[in-house]
PDB file of C-alpha atoms in Angstrom:
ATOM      1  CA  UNK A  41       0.000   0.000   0.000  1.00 78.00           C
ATOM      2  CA  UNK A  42       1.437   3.282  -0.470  1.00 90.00           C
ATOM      3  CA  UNK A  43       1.609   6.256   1.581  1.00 88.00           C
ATOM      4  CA  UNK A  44      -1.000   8.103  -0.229  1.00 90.00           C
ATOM      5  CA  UNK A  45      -3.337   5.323  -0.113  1.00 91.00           C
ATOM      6  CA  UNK A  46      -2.833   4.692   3.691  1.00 89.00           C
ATOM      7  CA  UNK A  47      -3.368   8.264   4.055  1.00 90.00           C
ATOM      8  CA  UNK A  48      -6.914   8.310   2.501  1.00 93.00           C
ATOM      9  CA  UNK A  49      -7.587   5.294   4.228  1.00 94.00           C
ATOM     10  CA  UNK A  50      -6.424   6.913   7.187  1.00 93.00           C
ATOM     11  CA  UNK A  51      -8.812  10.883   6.386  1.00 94.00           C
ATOM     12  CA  UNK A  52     -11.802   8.125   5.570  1.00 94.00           C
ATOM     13  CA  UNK A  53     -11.891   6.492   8.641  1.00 95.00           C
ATOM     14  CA  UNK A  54     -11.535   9.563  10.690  1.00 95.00           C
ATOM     15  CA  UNK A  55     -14.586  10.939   8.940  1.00 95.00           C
ATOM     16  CA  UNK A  56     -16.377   7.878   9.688  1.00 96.00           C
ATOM     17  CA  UNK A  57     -15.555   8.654  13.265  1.00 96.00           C
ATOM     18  CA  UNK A  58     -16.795  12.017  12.811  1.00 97.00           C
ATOM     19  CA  UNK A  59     -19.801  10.903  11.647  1.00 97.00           C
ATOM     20  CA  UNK A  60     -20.692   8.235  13.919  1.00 97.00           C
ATOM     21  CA  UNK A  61     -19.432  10.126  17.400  1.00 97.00           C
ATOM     22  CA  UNK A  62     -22.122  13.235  16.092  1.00 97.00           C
ATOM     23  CA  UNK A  63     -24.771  10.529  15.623  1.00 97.00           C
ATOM     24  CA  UNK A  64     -24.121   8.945  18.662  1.00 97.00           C
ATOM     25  CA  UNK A  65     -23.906  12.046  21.224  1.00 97.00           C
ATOM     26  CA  UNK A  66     -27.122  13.640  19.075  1.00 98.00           C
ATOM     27  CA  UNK A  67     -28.956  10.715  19.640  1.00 96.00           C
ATOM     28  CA  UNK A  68     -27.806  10.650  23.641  1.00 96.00           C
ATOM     29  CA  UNK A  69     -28.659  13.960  23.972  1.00 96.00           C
ATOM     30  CA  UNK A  70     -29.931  16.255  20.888  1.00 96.00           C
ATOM     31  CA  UNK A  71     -28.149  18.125  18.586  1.00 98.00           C
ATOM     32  CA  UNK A  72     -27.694  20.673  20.779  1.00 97.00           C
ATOM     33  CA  UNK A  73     -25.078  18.836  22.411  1.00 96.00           C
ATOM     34  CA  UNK A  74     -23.481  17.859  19.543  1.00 97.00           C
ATOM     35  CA  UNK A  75     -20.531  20.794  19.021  1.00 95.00           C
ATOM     36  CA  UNK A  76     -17.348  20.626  17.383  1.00 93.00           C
ATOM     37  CA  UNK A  77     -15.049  21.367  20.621  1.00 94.00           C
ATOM     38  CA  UNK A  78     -16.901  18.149  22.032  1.00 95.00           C
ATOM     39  CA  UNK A  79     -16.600  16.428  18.956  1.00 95.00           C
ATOM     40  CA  UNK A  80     -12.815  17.100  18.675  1.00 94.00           C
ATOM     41  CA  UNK A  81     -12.656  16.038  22.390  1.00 95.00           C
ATOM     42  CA  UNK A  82     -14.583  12.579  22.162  1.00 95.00           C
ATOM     43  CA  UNK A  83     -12.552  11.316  18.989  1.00 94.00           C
ATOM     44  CA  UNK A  84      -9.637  12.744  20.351  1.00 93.00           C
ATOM     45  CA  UNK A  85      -8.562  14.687  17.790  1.00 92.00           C
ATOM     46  CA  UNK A  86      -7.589  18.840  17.456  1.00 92.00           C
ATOM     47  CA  UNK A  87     -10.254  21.093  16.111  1.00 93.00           C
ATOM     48  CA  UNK A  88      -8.532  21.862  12.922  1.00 93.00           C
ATOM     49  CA  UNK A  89      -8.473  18.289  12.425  1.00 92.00           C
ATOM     50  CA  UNK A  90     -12.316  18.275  12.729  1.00 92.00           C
ATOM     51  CA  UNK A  91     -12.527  20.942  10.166  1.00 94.00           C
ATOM     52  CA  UNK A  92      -9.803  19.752   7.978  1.00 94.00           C
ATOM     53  CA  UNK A  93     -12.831  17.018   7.487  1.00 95.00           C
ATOM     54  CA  UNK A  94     -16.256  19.423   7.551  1.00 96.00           C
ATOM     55  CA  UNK A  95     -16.358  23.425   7.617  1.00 94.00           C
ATOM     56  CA  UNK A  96     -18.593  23.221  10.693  1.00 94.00           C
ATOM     57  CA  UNK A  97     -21.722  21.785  12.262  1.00 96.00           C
ATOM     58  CA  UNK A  98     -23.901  21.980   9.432  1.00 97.00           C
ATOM     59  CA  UNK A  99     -21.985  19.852   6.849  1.00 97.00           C
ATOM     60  CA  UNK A 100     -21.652  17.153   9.896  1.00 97.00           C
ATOM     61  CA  UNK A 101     -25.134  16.938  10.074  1.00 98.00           C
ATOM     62  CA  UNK A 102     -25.694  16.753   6.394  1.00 98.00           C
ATOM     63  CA  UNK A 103     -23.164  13.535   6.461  1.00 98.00           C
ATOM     64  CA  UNK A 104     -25.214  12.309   9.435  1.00 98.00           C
ATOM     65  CA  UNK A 105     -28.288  12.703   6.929  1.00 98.00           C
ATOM     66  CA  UNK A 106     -26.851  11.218   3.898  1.00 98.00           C
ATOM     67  CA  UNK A 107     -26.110   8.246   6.276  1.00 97.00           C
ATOM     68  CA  UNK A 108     -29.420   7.942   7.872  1.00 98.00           C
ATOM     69  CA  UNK A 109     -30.840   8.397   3.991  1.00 98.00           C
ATOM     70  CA  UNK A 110     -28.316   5.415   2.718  1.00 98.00           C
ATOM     71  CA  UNK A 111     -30.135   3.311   5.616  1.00 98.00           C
ATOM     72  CA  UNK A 112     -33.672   3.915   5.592  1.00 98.00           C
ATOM     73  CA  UNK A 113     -33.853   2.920   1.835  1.00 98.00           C
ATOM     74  CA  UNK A 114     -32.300  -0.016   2.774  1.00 98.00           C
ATOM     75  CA  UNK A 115     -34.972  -0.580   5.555  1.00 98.00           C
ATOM     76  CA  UNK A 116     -37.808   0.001   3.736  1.00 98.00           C
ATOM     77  CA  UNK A 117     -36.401  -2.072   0.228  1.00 98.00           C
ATOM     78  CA  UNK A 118     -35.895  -4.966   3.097  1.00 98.00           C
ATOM     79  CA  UNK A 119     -39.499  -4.421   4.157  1.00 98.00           C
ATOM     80  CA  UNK A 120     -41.118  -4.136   1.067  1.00 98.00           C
ATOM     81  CA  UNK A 121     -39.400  -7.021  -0.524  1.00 97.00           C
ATOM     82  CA  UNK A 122     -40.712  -9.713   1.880  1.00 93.00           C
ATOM     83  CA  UNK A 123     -44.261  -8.380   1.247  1.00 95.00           C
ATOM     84  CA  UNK A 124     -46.360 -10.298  -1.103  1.00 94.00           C
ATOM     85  CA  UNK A 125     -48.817  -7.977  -3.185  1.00 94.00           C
ATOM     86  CA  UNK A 126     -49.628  -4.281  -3.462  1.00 95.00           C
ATOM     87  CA  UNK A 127     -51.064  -3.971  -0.028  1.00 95.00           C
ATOM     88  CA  UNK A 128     -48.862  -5.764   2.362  1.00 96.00           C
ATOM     89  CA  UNK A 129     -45.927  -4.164   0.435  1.00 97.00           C
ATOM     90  CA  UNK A 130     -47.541  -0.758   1.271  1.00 97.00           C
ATOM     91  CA  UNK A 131     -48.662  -1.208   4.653  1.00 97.00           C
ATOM     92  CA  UNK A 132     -44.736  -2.834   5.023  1.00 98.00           C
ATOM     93  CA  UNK A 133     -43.409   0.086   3.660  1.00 98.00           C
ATOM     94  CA  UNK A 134     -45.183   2.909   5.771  1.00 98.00           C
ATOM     95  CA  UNK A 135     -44.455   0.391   9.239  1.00 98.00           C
ATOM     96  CA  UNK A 136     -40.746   0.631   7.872  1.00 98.00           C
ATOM     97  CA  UNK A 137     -40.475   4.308   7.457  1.00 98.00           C
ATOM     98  CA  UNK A 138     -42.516   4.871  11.079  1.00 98.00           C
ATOM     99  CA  UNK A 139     -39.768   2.252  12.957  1.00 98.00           C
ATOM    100  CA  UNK A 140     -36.925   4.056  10.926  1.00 98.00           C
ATOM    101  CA  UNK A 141     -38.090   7.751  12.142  1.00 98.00           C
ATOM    102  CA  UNK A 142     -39.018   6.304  16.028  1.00 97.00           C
ATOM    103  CA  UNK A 143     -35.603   4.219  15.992  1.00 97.00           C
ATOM    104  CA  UNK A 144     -33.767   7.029  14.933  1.00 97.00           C
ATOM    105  CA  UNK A 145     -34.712  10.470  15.997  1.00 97.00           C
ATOM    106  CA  UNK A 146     -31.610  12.483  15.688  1.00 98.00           C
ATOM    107  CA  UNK A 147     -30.997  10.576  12.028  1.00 98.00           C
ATOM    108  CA  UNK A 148     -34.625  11.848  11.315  1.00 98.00           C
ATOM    109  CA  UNK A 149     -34.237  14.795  12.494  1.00 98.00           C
ATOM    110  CA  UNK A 150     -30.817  15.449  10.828  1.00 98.00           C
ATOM    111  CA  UNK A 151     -32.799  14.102   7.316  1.00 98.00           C
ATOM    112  CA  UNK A 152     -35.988  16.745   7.698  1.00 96.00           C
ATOM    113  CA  UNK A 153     -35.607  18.564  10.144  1.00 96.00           C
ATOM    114  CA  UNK A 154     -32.144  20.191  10.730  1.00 97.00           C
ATOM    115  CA  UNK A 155     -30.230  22.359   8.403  1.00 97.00           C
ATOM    116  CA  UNK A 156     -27.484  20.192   6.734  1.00 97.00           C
ATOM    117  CA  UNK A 157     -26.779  22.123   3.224  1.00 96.00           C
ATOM    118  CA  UNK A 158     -27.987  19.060   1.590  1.00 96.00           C
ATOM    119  CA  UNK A 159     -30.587  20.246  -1.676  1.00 93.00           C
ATOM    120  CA  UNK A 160     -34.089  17.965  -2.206  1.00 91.00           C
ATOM    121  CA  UNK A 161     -36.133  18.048  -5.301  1.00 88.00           C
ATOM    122  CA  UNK A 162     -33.425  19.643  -7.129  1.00 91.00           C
ATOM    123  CA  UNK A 163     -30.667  18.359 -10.076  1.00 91.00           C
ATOM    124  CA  UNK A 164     -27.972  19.015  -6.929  1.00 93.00           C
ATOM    125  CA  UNK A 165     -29.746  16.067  -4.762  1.00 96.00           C
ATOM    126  CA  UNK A 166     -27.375  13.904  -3.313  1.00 97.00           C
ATOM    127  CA  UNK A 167     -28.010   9.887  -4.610  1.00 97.00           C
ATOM    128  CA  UNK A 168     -28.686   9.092  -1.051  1.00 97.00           C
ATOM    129  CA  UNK A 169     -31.511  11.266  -0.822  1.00 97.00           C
ATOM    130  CA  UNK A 170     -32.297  10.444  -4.414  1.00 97.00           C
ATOM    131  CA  UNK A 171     -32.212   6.675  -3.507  1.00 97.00           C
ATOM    132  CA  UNK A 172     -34.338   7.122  -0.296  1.00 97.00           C
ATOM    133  CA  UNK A 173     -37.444   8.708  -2.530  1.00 97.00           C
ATOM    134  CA  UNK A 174     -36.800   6.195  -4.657  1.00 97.00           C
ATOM    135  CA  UNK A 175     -37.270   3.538  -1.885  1.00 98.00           C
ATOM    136  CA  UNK A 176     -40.642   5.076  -1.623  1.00 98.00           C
ATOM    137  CA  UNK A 177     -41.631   5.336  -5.095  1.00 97.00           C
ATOM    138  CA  UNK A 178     -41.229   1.948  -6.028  1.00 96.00           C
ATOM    139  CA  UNK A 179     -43.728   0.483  -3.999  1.00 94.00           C
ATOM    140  CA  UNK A 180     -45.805   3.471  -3.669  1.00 96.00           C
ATOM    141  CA  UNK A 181     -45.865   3.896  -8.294  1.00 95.00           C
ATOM    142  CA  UNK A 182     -47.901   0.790  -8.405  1.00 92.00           C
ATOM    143  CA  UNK A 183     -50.764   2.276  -6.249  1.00 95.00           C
ATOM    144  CA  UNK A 184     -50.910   5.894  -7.261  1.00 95.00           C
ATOM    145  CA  UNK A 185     -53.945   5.573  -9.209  1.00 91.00           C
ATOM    146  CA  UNK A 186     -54.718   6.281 -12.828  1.00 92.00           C
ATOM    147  CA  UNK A 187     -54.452  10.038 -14.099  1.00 93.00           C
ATOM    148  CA  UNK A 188     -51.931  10.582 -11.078  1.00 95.00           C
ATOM    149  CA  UNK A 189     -48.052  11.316 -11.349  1.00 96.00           C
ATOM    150  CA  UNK A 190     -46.633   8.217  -9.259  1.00 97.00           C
ATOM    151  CA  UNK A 191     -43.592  10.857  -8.033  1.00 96.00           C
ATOM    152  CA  UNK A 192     -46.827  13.212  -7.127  1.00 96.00           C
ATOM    153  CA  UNK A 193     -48.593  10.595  -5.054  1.00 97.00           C
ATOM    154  CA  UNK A 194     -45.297   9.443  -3.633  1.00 97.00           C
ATOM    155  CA  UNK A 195     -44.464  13.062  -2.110  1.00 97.00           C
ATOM    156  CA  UNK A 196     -47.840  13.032  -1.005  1.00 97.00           C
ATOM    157  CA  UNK A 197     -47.713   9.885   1.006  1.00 97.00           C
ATOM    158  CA  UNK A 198     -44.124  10.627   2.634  1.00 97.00           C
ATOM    159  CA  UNK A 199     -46.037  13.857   3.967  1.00 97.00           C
ATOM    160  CA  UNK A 200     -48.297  11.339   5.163  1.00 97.00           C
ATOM    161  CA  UNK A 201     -45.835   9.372   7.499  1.00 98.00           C
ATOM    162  CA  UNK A 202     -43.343  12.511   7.774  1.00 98.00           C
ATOM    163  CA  UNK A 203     -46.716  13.906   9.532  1.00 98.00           C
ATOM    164  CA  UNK A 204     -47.398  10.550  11.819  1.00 98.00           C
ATOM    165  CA  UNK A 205     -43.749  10.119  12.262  1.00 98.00           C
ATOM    166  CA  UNK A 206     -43.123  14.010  13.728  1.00 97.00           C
ATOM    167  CA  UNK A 207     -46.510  14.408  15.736  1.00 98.00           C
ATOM    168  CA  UNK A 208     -46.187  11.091  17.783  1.00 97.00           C
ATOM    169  CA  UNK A 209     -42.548  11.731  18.443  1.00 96.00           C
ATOM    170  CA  UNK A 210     -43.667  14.953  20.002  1.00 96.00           C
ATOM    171  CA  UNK A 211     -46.546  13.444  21.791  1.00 97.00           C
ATOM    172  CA  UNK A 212     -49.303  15.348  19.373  1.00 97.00           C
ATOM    173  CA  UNK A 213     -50.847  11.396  18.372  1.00 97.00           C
ATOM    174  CA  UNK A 214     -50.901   8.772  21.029  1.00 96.00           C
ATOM    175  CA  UNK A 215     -48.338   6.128  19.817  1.00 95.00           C
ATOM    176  CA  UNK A 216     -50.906   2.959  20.430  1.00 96.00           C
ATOM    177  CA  UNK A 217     -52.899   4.421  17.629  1.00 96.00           C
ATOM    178  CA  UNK A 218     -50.508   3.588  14.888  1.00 96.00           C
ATOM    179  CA  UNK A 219     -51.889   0.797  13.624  1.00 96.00           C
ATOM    180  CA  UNK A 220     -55.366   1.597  12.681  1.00 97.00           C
ATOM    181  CA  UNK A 221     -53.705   5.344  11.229  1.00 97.00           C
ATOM    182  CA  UNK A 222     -51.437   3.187   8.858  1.00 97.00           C
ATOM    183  CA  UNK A 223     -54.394   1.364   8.022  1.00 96.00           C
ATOM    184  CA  UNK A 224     -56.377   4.303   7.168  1.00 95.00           C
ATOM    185  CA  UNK A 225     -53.629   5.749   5.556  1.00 95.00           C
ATOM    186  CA  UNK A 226     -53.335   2.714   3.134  1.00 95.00           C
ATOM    187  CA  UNK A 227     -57.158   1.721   2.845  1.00 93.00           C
ATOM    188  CA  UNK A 228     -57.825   5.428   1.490  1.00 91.00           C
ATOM    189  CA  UNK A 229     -54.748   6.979   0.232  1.00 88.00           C
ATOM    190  CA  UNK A 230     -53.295   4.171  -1.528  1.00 83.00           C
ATOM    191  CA  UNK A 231     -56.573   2.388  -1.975  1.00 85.00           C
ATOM    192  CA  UNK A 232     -55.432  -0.778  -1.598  1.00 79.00           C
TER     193      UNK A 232
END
């Protein structure tokens, strides 16, 4: 291996620290907490080696998203692929995306709710964001309806659960009620 080589290796898996030590003290104890003098401190690494990697907060929580993104499509293509029919892939798919968003609150929150640079619904999208729609759209397309844009009813559904996901986690919807809402959600939504 050369020296250059052992060096990226080297700047990769320090940003993977990065990356993981935010996601892990945000999820301990909010965002809030989550600063780069406390970063530098827990990996054990200088400030200017923290930036050296990310100009600030901001891009570290748009990695955190990109990350999150990269694993909820994978959660929901797992959940959707043992599902057998329009249906139970739908109802699979919406259970998926609610345990995803409960499971991981500062991922979530890092995703849709925080500032992390990161452009949606634009040519600039990053493919993990663009994969994580997708995720949605495939199972969602086959339901949409006739006469409506699939990518249309897609965005509309996501609000759906981005709605249920965000008003439970703050208490708004009693959680024991999510069955029979993702049941009404796919009964007369999806129509299926």
């Amino acid at each position: 291996m050369s020296v250059q080589e052992r060096k990226e290796r080297e700047r990769a898996g320090r940003e993977r620290l990065i990356v993981a030590t935010a996601r892990e003290l945000a999820e301990q104890q909010g965002w809030d907490a989550v600063t780069t003098r406390r970063l530098a401190e827990r990996i054990e690494y200088s400030q200017p080696v923290l930036y050296s990697h990310f100009r600030g907060k901001r891009e570290i929580i748009g990695a955190v998203a990109l990350e999150g993104a990269a694993e909820m499509a994978a959660a929901l293509r797992a959940a959707t692929s043992a599902a057998d029919g329009p249906r139970p892939r739908v109802t699979a798919l919406a259970h998926a995306y609610l345990d995803f968003a409960a499971g991981n609150p500062a991922v979530y929150d890092a995703m849709f709710q925080l500032d992390g640079g990161l452009a949606f619904a634009d040519e600039d999208t990053p493919e993990p964001l663009k994969d994580a729609f997708a995720a949605l759209l495939e199972s969602l397309s086959e339901v949409a309806g006739d006469g409506v844009h699939p990518g249309l009813f897609t965005e509309v559904f996501w609000a759906a659960l981005h709605g249920l996901a965000t008003l439970t986690r703050a208490g708004r919807l009693p959680p024991e009620d999510t069955e029979p809402r993702v049941e009404l959600l796919v009964e007369r939504l999806a129509r299926v």
